[in-house]
XYZ file of C-alpha atoms in Angstrom:
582
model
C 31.564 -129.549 54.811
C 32.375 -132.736 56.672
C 33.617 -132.241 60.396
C 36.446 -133.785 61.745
C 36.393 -136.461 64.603
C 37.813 -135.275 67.952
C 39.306 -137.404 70.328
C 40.359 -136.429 73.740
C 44.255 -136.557 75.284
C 45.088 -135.877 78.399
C 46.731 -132.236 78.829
C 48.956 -131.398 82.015
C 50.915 -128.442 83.285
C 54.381 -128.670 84.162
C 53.816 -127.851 87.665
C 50.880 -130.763 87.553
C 53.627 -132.996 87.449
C 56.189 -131.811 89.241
C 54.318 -131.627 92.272
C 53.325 -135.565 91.914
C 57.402 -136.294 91.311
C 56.397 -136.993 87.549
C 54.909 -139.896 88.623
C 51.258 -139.191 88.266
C 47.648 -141.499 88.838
C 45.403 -140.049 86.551
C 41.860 -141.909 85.847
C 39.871 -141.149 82.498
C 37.026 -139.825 84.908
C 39.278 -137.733 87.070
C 41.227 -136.107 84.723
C 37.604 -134.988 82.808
C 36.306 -133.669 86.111
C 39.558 -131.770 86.932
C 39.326 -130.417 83.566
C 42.687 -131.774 82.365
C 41.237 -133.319 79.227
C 41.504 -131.685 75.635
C 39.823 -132.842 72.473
C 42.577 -132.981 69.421
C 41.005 -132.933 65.815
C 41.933 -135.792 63.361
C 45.204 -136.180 62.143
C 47.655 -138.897 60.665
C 49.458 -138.852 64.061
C 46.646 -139.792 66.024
C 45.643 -142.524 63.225
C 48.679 -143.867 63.296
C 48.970 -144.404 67.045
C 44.754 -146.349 66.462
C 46.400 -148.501 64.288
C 49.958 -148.895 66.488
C 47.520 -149.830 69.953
C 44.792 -151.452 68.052
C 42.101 -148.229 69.295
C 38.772 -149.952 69.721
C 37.147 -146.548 67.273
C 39.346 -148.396 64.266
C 36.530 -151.258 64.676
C 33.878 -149.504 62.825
C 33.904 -146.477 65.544
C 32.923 -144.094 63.729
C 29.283 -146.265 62.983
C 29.644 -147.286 66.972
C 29.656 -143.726 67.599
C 26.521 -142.647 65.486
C 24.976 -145.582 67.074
C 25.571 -144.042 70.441
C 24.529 -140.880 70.105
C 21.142 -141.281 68.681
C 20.744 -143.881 71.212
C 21.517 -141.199 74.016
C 19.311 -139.136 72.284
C 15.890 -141.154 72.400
C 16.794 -142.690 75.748
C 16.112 -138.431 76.773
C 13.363 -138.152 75.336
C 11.823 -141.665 77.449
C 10.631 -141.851 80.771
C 12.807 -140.599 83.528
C 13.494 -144.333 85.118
C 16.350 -145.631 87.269
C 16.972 -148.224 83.343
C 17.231 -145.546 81.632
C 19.859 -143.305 83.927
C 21.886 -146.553 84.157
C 22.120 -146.549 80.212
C 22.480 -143.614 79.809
C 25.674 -143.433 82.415
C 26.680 -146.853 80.384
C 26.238 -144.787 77.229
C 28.404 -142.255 78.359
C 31.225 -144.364 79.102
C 31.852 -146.172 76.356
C 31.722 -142.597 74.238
C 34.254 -141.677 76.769
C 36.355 -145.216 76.420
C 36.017 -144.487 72.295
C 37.122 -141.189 71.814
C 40.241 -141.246 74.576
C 43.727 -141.630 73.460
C 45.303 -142.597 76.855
C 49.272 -142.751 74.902
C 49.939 -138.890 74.336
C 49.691 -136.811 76.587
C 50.116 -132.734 75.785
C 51.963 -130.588 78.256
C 52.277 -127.256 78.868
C 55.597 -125.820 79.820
C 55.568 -122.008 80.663
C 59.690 -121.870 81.416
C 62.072 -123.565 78.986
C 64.206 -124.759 82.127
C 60.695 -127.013 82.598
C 61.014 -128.183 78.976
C 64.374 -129.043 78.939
C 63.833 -131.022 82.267
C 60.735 -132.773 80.783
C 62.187 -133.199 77.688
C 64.979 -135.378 79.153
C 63.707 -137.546 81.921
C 59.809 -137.394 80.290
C 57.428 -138.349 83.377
C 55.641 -141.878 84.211
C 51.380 -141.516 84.179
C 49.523 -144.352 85.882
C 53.080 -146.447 85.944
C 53.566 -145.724 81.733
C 56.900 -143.662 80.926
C 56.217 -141.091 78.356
C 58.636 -139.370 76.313
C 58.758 -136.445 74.236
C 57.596 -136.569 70.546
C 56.620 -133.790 69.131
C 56.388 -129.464 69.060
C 54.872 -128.179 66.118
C 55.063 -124.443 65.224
C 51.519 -123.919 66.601
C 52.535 -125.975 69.986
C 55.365 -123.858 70.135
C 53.381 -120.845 70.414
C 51.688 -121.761 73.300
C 54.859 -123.635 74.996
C 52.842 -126.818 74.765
C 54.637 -130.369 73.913
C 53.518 -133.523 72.993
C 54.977 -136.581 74.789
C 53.754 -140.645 74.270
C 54.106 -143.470 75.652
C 57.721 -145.323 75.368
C 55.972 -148.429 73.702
C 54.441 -146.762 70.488
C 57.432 -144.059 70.108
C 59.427 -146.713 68.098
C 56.964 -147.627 65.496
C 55.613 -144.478 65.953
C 58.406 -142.441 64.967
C 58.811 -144.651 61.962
C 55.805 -143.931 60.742
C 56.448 -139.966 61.181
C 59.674 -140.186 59.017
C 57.827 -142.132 56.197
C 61.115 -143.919 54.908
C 62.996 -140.317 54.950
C 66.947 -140.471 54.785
C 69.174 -138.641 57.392
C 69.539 -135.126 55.545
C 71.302 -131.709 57.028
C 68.523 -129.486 58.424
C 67.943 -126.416 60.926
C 66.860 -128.466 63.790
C 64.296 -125.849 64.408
C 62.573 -126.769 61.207
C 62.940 -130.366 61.362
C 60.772 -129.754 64.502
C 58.290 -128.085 62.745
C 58.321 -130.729 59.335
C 58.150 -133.456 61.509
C 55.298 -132.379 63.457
C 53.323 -132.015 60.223
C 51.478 -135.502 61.124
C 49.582 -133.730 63.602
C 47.682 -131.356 61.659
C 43.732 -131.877 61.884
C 43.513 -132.884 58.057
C 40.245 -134.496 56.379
C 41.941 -137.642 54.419
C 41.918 -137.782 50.505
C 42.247 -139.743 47.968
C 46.129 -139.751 46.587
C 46.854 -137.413 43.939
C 49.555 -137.706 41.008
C 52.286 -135.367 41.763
C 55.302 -133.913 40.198
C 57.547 -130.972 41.817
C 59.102 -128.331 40.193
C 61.743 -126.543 41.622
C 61.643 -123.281 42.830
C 62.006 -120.102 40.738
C 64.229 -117.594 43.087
C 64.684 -114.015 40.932
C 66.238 -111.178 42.502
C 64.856 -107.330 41.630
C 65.930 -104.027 43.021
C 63.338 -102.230 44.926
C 62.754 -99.486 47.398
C 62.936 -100.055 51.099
C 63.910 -98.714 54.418
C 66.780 -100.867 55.632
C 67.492 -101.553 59.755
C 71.397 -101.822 60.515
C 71.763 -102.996 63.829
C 73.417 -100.343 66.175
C 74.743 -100.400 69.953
C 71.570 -97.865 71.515
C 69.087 -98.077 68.143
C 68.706 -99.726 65.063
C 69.669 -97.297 62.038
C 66.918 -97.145 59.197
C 68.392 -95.815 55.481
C 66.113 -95.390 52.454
C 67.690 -97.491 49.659
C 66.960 -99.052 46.551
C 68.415 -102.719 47.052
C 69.088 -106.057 45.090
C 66.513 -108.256 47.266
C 65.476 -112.314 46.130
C 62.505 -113.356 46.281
C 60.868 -117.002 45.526
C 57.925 -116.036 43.071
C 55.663 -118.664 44.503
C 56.608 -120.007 47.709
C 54.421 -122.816 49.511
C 52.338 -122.639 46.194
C 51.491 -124.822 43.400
C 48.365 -125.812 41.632
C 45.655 -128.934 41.580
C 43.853 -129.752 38.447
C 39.873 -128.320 38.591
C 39.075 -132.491 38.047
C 40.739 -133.171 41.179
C 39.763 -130.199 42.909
C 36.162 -131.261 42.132
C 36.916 -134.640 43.466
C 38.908 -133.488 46.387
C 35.685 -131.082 47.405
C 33.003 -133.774 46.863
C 35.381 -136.190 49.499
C 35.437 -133.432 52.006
C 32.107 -132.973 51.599
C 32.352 -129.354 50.297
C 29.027 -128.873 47.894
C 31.118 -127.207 44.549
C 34.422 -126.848 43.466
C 37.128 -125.486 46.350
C 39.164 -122.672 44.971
C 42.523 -124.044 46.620
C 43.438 -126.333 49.139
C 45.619 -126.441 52.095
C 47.706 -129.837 51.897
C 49.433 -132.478 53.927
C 51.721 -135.199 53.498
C 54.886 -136.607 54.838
C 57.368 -132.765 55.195
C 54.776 -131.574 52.272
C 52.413 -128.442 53.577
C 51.214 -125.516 51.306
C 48.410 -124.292 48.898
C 47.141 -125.532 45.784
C 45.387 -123.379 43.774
C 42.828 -124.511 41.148
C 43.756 -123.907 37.663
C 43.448 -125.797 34.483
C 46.966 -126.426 33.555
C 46.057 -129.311 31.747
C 44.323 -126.728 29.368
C 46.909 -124.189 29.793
C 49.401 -127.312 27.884
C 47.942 -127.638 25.177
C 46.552 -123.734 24.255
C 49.384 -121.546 25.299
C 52.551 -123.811 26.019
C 51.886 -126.219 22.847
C 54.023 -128.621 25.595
C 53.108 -131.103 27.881
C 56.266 -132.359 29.456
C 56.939 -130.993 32.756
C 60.584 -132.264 34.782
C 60.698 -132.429 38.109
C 62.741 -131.089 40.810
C 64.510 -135.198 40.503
C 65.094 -134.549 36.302
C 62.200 -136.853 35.602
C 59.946 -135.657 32.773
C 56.064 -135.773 33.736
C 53.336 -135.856 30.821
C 50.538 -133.262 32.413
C 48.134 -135.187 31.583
C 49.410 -138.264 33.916
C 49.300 -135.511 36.899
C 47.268 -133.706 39.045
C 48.899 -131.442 41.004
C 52.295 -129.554 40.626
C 53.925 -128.621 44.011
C 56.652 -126.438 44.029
C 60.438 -127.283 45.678
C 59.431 -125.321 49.034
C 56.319 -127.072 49.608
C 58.086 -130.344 49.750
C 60.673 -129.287 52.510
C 62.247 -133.031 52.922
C 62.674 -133.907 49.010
C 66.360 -134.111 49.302
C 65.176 -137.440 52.207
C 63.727 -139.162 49.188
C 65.752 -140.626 45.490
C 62.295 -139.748 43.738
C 58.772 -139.205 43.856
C 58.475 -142.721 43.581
C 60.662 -143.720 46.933
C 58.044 -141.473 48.520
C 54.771 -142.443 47.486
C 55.719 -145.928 48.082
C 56.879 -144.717 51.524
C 53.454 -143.180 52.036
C 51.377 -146.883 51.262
C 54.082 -148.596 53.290
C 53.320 -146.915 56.124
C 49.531 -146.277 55.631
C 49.746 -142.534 55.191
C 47.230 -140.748 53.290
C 47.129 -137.476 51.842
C 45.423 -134.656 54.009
C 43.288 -131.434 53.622
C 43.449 -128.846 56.581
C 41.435 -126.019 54.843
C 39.698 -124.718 51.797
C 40.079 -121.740 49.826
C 37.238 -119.703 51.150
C 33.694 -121.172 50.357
C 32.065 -118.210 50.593
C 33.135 -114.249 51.325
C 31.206 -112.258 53.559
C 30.015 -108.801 53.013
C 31.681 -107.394 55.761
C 34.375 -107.767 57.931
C 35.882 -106.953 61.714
C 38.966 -105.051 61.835
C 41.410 -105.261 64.534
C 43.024 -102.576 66.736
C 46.515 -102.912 64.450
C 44.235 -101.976 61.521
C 43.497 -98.700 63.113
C 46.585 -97.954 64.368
C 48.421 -97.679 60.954
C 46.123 -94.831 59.500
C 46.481 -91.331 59.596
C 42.934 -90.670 61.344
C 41.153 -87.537 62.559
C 38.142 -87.165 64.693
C 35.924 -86.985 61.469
C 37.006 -89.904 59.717
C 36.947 -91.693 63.179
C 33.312 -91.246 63.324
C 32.735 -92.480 59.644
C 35.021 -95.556 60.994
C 32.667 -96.094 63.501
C 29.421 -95.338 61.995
C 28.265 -99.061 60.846
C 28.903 -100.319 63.669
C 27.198 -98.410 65.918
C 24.148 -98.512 63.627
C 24.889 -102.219 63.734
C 24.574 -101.997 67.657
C 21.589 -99.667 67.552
C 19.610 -101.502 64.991
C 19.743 -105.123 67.056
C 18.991 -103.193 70.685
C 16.282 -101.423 69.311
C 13.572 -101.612 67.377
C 14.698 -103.449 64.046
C 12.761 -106.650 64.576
C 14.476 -107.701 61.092
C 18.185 -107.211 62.383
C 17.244 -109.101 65.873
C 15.999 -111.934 64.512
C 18.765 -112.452 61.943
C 21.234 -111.719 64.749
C 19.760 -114.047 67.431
C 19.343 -117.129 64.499
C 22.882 -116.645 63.294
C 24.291 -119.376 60.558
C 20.519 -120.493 60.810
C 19.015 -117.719 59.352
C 20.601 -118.999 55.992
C 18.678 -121.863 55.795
C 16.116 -121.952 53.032
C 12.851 -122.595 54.586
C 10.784 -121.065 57.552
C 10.574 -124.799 58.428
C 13.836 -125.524 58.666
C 15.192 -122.496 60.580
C 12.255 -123.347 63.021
C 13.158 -127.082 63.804
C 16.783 -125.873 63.876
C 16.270 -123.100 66.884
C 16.689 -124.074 70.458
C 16.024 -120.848 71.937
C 12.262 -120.817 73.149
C 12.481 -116.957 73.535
C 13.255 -116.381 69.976
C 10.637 -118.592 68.651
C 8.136 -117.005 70.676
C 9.779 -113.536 68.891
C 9.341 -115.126 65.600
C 5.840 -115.939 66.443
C 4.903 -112.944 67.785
C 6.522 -109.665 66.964
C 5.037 -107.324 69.233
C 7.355 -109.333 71.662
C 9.903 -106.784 70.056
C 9.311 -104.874 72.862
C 9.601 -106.580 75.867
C 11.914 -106.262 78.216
C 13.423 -109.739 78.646
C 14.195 -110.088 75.530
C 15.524 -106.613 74.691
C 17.724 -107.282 77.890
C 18.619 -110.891 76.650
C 19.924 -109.043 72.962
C 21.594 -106.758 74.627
C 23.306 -109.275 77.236
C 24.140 -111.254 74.398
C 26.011 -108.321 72.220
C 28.078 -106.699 75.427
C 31.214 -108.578 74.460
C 31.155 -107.476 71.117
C 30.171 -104.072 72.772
C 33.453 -104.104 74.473
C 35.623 -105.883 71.128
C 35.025 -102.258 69.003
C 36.361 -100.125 72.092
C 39.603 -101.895 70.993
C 39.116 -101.920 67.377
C 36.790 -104.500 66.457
C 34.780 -102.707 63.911
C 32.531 -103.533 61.226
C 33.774 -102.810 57.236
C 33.050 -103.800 54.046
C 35.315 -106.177 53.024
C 36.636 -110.202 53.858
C 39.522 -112.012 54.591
C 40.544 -113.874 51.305
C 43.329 -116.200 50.700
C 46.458 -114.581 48.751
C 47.913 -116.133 45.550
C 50.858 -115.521 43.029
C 50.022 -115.358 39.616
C 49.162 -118.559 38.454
C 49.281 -118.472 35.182
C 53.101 -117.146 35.957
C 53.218 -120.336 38.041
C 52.061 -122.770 34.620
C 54.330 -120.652 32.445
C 57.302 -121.395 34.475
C 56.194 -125.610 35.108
C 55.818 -125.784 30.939
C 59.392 -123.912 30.391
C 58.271 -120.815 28.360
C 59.153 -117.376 29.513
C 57.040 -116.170 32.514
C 55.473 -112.765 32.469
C 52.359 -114.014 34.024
C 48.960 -111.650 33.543
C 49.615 -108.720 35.707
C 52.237 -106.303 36.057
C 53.835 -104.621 38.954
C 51.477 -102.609 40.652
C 48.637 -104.617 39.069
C 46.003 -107.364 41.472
C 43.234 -109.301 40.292
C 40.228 -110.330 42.955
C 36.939 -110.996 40.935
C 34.939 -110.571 44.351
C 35.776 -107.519 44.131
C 35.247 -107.244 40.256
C 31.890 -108.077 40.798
C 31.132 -105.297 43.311
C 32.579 -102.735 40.124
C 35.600 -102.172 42.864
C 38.990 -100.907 40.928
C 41.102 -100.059 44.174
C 40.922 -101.655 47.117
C 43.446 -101.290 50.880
C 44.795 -104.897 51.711
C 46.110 -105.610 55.087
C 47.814 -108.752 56.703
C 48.152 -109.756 60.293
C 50.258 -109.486 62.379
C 51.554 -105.878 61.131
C 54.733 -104.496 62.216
C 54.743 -100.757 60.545
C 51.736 -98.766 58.901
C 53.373 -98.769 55.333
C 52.182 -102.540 55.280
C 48.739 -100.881 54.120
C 48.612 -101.962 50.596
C 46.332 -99.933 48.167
C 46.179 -102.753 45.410
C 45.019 -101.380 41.857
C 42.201 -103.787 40.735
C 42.756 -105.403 36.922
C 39.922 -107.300 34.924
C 40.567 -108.554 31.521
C 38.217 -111.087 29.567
C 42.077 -113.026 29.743
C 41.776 -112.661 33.342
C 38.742 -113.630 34.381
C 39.109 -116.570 32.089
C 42.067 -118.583 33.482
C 41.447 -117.523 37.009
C 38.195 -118.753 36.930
C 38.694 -121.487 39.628
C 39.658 -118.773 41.973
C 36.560 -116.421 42.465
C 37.385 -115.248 46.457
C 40.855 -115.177 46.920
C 43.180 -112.082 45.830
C 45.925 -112.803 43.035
C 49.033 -110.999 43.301
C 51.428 -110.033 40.545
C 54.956 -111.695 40.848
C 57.063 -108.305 39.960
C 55.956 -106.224 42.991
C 57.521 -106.291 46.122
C 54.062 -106.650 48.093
C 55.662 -110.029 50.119
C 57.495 -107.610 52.442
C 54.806 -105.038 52.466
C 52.689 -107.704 53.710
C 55.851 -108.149 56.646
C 56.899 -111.921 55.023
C 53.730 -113.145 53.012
C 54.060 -116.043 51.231
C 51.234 -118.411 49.464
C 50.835 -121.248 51.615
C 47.577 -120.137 52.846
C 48.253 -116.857 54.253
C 44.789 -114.627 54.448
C 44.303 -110.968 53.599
C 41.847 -108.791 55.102
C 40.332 -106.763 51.858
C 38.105 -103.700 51.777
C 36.787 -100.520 49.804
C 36.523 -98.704 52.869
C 37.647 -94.916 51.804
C 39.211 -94.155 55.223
C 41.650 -97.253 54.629
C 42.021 -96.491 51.102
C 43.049 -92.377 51.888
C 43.895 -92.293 55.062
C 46.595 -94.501 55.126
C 50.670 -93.354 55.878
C 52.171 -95.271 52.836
C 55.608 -95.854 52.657
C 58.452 -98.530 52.484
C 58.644 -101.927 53.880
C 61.277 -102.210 56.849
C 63.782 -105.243 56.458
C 66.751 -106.364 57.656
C 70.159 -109.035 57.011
C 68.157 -112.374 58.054
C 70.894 -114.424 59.617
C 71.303 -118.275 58.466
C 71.089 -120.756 61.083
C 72.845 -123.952 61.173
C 72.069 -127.267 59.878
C 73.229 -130.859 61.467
C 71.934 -134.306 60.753
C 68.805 -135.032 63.023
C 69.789 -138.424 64.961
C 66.869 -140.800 65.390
């Protein structure tokens, strides 16, 4: 896959500026040496701010910056000369004056007495006022801000509303839509959309509910009416555009899903042919939208559902939007794919561990691979020391390759000569090298069969419900499909979701493959498809399908020695909406 260009902000604490009076001289050069420099990922934000200031990288930087680099590079390898020092310093600079974004600035504000202060009066840097824009929900988690500069907030924050009208919204999640824009996202080409609303059902199922009380919350077994959206933050891309989408990301196949971004539009799409599905099991290919317009499938490529689109009610129409989008020069984005590839095995964490019923024998069998793991690369195992000192290199296909692609002198000179095995500098270096992880499985970091896979809802529920028929979808309660795991002859597998709150959230899933099965899930060979019926959202503590992972695995201990149980939940409480002023 492609990787995204990073440009570099800078990032302050509060106390940083607060002991300057908020009025802080900052150089480019300075604030790298002090440290105070962070690199941000791509994102329509940071685009739209190159285009707002006229950045110097929108002039064919990203060509400049190749250019640069491989200049750099054979300067190196040259003579060591006084020239060459001086170019290389010159080099340096202008890679520095490319990739900086000197109008946002990220702060980090521990107390949220700072942020309020900072978020009122904003602070001046090198004699330019800057002013809050943006938290996202990530930000938030690590009580970091971004502010800019008062010149591009104007156009900016145009650009970041993308023609959306004043609506009624928790202004907690206005926050969080309207920070979508800075979400590292590969651009892609615009797809043909229609959005369907959502499909809320309630069901009666068994659960331990939490009453608040005065000294301790009161738990009572009961079998209650509960809703539940059947796919939220999921919908579906057509395997042609999925194909298209992969080839512009530069993923070599066809990506199982896709993690999307637009204009208060986030959520999966999951590869399936509903195009297909129209004409061979609906006999229909009208679709309406969430707006009452009718769609032909074949004149779209992707069906979102109402809750990925969290601002629709801002817009008259899909129309109003996309023409919102060109007018402002927004393009569609990709943050991640549906997992290219699974790995064998996996690392568990210390909340993993803590939910099963474990004794001292099945403690050791827990433990087992990974000490072997250990053993094998600090000892004698020239095989599992070479493959562990390469890395992501070892997959390459030729000896060639995998040579002209290792820096490390000491493991060449292992891979030409093995009876190096055995000396101590590079037994020491292994073992040096594998101490952290050493450390990681005294708190639960241990090796498993198994992967982290993305989580779906039925899809062919999903295209039963778009084309209007009745939706039973192809699993029952109690029933999960995962062909990784049907290819490994697996029938029962434990599932488990960070973070967990209880130790019923271990899910033993009951593998299903049918010919049926296997057939219209095709496009989806890592991931783990959930039936609609169950109530495994709150087992997994508030899973939905926007891109939330599982952590999979045939491991017997996790399988058997897990508690079981009921889901805990409680009376969410609504918060209140109000018009957002600009």
């Amino acid at each position: 896959m492609k990787k995204l260009q990073q440009f570099n902000v800078i990032a302050l604490c509060f106390d940083r500026l607060k002991n300057n009076n908020f009025n802080l001289t900052l150089g480019l050069i300075e604030a790298e040496r002090n440290e105070e420099l962070i690199a941000l990922a791509d994102n329509e934000c940071l685009r739209a701010i190159r285009r707002i200031t006229n950045h110097p990288f929108n002039d064919d930087g990203e060509n400049r910056l190749m250019n640069l680099f491989l200049e750099r590079k054979q300067i190196t390898k040259q003579e060591n000369s006084k020239e060459n020092r001086k170019r290389i310093a010159e080099i340096n600079n202008e890679i520095r004056e490319l990739l900086y974004i000197p109008d946002i600035v990220s702060i980090t504000t521990p107390k949220k007495s700072d942020y309020k202060t900072i978020g009122k009066n904003g602070f001046y840097i090198n004699g330019k006022h800057y002013r809050r824009l943006m938290c996202s929900a990530a930000m938030a988690r690590t009580n970091r801000a971004l502010f800019c500069t008062d010149e591009i907030y104007p156009p900016l924050d145009e650009i970041l509303r993308c023609g959306c009208k004043q609506t009624k919204i928790v202004p907690a999640k206005w926050n969080a839509y309207y920070s979508l824009m800075s979400s590292a996202a590969f651009q892609v080409s615009t797809p043909r959309v229609c959005v369907i609303p959502d499909l809320n059902v309630k069901m009666y199922k068994d659960v331990d509910w939490a009453t608040p009380n005065e000294h301790q919350d009161v738990i009572t077994h009961e079998s209650r009416e509960l809703e539940f959206n059947l796919w939220d933050g999921m919908g579906l891309i057509s395997p042609e555009l999925s194909k298209k989408w992969s080839e512009e990301i530069g993923y070599d196949g066809v990506a199982e899903s896709f993690i999307v971004r637009a204009p208060f539009i986030k959520g999966l799409v999951a590869t399936f042919d509903f195009h297909r599905f129209a004409k061979e099991i609906a006999k229909n290919e009208i679709i309406k939208d969430i707006y009452g317009k009718e769609y032909n499938c074949n004149d779209i490529d992707i069906i979102l559902t109402e809750s990925q689109f969290k601002l629709w009610k801002g817009y008259d129409d899909m129309a109003s939007y996309e023409e919102a989008m060109k007018k402002y020069g927004i393009c569609w984005g990709v943050t991640k794919i549906g997992a290219p590839e699974n790995k064998k095995t996996m690392r568990t964490n210390y909340q993993f561990i803590q939910v099963l019923d474990l004794d001292d024998d099945s403690i050791k069998q827990l433990c087992e691979p990974t000490l072997d793991w250990f053993k094998n690369i600090s000892g004698g195992n020239l095989e599992y020391k070479l493959l562990y000192s390469l890395g992501k290199i070892a997959k390459f296909s030729t000896p060639n390759e995998v040579w002209d692609r290792t820096q490390d002198v000491a493991i060449k000179a292992l891979m030409l000569e093995p009876d190096l095995m055995q000396d101590t500098y590079l037994t020491n270096k292994i073992i040096n090298s594998i101490r952290k992880k050493i450390k990681q499985s005294y708190i639960g970091k241990l090796i498993v069969n198994g992967s982290f896979n993305f989580l779906y809802f039925d899809p062919y529920a999903l295209a039963e419900y778009a084309f209007g028929i009745e939706v039973r979808g192809l699993l029952n309660e109690f029933e999960f499909y995962a062909d990784f795991w049907d290819k490994k002859g697996c029938t029962k597998i434990a599932a488990l979701r960070s973070p967990m709150t209880w130790r019923a959230e271990v899910n033993v899933l009951n593998l299903l493959h049918t010919e049926k099965m296997r057939d219209w899930y095709r496009y989806i060979p890592n991931g783990v498809i959930l039936n609609i019926w169950g109530n495994d959202r709150d087992i997994f503590s508030g899973a939905d399908a926007d891109g939330d992972s599982l952590a999979t695995t045939d491991n017997l201990i996790f399988i058997n020695k897990c508690y079981g149980g009921r889901p805990v939940l409680y009376e969410h409480q609504a918060a209140t909406k109000e018009i957002i002023e600009k």
